[in-house]
mmCIF file of C-alpha atoms in Angstrom:
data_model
loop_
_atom_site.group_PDB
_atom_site.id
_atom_site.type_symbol
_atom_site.label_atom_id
_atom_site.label_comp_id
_atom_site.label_asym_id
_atom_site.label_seq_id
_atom_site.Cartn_x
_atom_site.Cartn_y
_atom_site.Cartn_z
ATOM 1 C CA UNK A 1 130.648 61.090 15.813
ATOM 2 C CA UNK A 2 130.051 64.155 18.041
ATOM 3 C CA UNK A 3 132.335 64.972 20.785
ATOM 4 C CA UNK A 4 131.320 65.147 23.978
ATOM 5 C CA UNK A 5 131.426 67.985 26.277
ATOM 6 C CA UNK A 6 133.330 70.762 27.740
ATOM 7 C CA UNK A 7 137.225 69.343 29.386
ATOM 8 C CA UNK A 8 139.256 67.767 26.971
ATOM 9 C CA UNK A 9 141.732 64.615 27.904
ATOM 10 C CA UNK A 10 143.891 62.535 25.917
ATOM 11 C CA UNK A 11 142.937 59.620 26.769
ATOM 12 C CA UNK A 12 146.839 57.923 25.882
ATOM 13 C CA UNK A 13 146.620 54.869 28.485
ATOM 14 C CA UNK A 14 143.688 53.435 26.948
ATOM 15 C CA UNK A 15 144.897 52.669 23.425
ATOM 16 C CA UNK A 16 146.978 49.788 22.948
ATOM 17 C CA UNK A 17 149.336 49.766 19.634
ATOM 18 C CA UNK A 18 150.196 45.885 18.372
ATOM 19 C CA UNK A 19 154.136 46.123 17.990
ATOM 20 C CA UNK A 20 156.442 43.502 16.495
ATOM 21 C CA UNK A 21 158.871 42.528 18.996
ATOM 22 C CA UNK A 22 162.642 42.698 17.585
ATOM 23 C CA UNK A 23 163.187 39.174 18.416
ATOM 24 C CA UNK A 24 161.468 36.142 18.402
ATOM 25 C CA UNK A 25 161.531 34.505 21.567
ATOM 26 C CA UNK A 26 163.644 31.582 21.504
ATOM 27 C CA UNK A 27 163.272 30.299 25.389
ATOM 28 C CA UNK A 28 159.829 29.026 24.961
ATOM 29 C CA UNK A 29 158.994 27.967 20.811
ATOM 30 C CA UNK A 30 155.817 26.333 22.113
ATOM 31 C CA UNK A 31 153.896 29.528 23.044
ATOM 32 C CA UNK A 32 152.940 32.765 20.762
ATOM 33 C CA UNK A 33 155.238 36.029 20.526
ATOM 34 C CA UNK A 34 153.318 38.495 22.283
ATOM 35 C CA UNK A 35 153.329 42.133 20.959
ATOM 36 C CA UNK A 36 154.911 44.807 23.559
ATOM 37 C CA UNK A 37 155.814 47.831 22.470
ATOM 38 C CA UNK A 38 157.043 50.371 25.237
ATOM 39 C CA UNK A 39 155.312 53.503 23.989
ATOM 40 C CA UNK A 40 151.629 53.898 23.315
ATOM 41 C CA UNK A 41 149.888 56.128 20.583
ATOM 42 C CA UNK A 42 147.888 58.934 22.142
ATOM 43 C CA UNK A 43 144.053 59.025 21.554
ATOM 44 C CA UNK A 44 143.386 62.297 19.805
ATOM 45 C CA UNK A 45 141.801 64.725 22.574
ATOM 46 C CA UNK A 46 137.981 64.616 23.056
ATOM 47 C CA UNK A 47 135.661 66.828 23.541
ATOM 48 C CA UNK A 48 133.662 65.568 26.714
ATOM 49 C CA UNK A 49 130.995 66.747 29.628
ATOM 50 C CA UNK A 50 131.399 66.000 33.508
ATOM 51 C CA UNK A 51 130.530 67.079 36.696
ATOM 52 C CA UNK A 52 132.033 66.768 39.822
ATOM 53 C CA UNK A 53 130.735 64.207 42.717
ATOM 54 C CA UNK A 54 129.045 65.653 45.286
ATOM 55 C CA UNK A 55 130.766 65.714 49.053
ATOM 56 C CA UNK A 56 129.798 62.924 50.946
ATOM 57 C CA UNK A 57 128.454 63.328 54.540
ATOM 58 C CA UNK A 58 129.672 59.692 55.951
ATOM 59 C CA UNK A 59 132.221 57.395 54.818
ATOM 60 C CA UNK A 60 131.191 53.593 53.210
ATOM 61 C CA UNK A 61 130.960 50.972 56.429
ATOM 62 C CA UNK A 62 133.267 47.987 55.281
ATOM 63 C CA UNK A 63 131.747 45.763 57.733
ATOM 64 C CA UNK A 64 128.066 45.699 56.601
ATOM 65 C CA UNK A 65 129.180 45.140 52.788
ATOM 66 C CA UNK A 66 130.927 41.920 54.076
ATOM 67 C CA UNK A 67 127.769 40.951 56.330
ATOM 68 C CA UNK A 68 125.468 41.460 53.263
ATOM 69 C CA UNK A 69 128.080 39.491 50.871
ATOM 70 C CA UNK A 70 128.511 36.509 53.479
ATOM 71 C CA UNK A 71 124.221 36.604 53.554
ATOM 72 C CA UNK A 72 123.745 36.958 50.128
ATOM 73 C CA UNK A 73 124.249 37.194 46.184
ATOM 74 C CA UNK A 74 124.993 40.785 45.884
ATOM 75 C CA UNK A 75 122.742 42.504 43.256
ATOM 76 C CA UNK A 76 124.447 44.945 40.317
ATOM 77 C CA UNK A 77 122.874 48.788 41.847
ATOM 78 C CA UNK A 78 124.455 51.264 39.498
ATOM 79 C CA UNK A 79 124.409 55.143 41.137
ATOM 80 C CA UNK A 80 123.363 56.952 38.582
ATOM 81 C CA UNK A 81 124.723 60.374 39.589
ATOM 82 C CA UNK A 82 128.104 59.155 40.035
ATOM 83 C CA UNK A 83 130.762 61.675 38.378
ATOM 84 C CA UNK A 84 134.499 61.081 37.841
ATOM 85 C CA UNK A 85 136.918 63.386 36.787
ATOM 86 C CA UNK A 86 138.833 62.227 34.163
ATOM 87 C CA UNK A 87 141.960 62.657 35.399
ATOM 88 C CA UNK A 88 140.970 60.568 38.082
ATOM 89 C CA UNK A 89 139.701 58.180 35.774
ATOM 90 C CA UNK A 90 142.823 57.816 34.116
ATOM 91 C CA UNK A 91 144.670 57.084 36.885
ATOM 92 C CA UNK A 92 141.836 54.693 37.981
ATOM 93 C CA UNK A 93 142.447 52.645 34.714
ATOM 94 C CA UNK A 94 146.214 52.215 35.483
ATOM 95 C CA UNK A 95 145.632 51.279 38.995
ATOM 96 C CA UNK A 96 142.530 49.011 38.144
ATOM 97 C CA UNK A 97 142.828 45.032 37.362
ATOM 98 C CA UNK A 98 141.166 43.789 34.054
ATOM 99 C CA UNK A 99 138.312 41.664 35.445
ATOM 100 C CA UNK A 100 137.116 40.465 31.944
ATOM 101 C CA UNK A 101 137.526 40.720 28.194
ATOM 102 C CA UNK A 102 136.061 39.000 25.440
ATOM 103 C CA UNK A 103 135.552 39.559 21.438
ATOM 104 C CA UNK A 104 131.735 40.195 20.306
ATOM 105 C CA UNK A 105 129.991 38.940 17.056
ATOM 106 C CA UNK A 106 130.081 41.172 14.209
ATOM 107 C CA UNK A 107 126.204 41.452 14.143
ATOM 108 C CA UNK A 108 126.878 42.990 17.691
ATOM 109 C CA UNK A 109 128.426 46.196 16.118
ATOM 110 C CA UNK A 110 126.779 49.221 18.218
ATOM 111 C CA UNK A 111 126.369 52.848 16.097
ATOM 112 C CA UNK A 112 127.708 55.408 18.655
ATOM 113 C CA UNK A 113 124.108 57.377 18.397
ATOM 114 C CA UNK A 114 122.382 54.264 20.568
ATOM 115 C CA UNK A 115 125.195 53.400 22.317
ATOM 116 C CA UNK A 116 125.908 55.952 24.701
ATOM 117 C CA UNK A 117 122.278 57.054 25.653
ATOM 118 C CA UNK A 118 121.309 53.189 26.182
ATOM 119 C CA UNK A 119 124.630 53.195 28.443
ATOM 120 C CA UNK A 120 124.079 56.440 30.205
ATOM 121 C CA UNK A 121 120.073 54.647 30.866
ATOM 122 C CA UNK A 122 121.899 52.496 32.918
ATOM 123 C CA UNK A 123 124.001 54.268 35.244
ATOM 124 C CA UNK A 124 126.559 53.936 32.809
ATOM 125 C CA UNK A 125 128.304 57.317 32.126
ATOM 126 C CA UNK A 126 130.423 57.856 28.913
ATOM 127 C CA UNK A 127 133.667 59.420 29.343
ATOM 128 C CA UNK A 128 134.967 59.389 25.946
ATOM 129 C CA UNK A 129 134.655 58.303 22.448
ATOM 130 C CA UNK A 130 136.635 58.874 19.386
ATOM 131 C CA UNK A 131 138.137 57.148 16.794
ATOM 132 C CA UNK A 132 141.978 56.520 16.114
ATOM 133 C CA UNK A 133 144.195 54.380 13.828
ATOM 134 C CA UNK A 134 140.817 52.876 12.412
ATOM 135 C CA UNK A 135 139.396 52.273 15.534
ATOM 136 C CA UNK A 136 135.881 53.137 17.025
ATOM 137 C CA UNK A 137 136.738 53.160 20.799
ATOM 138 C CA UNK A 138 134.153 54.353 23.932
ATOM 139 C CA UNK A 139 135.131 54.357 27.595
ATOM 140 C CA UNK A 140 132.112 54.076 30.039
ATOM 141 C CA UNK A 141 132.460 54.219 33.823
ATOM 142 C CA UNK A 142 129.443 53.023 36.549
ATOM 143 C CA UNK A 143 129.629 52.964 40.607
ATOM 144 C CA UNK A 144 128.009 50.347 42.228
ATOM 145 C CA UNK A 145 125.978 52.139 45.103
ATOM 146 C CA UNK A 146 127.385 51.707 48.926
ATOM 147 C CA UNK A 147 131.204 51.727 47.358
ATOM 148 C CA UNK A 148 133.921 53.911 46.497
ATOM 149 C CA UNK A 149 135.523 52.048 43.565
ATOM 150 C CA UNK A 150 134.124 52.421 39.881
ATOM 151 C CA UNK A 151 133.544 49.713 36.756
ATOM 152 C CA UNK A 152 135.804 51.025 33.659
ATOM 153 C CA UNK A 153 134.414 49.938 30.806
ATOM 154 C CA UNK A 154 136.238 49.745 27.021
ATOM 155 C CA UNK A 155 134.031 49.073 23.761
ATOM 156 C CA UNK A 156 136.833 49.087 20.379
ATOM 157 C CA UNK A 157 135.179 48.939 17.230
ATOM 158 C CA UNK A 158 137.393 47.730 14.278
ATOM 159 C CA UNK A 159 135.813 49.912 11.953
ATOM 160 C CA UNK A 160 137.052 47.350 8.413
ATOM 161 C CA UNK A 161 136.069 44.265 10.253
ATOM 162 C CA UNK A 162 133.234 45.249 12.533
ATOM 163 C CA UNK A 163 135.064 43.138 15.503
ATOM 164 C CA UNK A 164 133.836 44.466 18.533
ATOM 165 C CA UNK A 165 136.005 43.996 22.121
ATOM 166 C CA UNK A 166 134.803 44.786 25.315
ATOM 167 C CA UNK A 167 136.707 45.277 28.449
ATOM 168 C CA UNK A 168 136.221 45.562 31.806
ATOM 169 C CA UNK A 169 138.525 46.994 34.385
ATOM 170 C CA UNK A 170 137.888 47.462 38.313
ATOM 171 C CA UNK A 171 139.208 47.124 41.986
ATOM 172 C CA UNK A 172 140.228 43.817 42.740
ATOM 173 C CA UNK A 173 137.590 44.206 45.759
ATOM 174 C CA UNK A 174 135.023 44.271 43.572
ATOM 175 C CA UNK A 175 132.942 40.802 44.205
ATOM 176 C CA UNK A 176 133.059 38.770 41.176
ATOM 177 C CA UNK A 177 129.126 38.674 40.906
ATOM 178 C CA UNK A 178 128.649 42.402 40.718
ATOM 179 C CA UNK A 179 131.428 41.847 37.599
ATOM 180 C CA UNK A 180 129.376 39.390 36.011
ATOM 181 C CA UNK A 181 126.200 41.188 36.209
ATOM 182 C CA UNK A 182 127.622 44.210 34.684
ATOM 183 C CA UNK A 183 128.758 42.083 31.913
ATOM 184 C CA UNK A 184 125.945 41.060 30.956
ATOM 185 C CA UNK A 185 124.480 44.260 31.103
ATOM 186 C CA UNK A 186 126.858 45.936 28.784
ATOM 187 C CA UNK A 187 126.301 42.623 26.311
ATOM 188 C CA UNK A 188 122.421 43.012 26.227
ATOM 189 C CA UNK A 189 123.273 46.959 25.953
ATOM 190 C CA UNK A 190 125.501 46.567 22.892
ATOM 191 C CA UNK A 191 123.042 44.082 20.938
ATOM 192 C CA UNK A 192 120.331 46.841 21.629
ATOM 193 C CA UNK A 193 123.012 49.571 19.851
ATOM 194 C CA UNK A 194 123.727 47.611 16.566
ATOM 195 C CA UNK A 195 123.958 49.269 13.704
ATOM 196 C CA UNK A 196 121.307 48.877 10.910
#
């Protein structure tokens, strides 16, 4: 996979690393340990491109995005010269809810060389991809136009089983339309990326 760009990050927060826990948990037999592991294996640093936003001339009017929501179904607008540092979108993805998650088919296993230039076609910029611990993992990030929050996007890629996850993080103001739209989006994007 080529590496993208000219900054480098290590993208640490992103990767999660499935721990056994010590103990069992004895208080509640009727529900599944869950992994937690207090340390996090860092994402080897990657090679990617970015540019910075441009100044805005007037701040976002809070008001007319609730009119228009209270009027109507708000419509998924991606801007597609959005930019975020990623510094910025590090700290975005700690700060950010997850709004949805689900496990894809195996048939839906996207090659990297679709994948990113049928995201970026979108509004959908990619701000990292690698692969660690035998994991294919990609990081995407889109603005919806009119507001200052951003849609972080996660596709892993078990590379021996060809499961494919994909996550999406974002403000907890972000209407719960505009999430759904982008899902769908990134699940029509992905079956257009599959590896032949």
């Amino acid at each position: 996979m080529s590496n993208r760009g000219e900054d480098h990050i290590e993208m640490e927060t992103l990767i999660k690393k499935p721990s056994i826990p010590s103990k069992p948990s004895s208080e509640n037999p009727s529900e599944p340990d869950k992994p937690f592991s207090s340390t996090r294996p860092k994402m080897p640093a990657i090679t990617m491109k970015w540019k910075a936003p441009e100044a805005t001339s007037a701040a976002t009017k809070p008001s007319l995005t609730v009119a228009k929501a209270a009027t109507k179904k708000l419509k998924l607008e991606l801007d597609h010269k959005a930019k975020l540092h990623p510094k910025r979108f590090e700290s975005m993805w700690d700060e950010y809810v997850e709004r949805f998650q689900t496990d894809l088919s195996e048939a839906n296993r996207p090659d990297s060389d679709k994948l990113i230039p049928n995201m970026e076609a979108h509004g959908i910029s990619c701000m990292a991809s690698g692969t660690v611990n035998g994991m294919e993992k990609f990081v995407f990030y889109g603005k919806q136009q009119g507001h200052s929050w951003f849609f972080l996007v996660s596709v892993d890629v078990t590379v021996a089983t060809a499961k494919t996850v994909l996550t999406v993080r974002a403000s907890s103001d972000a209407a719960n339309d505009l999430v759904l739209q982008l899902v769908e989006l990134l699940k029509t994007t992905i079956n257009e990326s599959v590896a032949l």
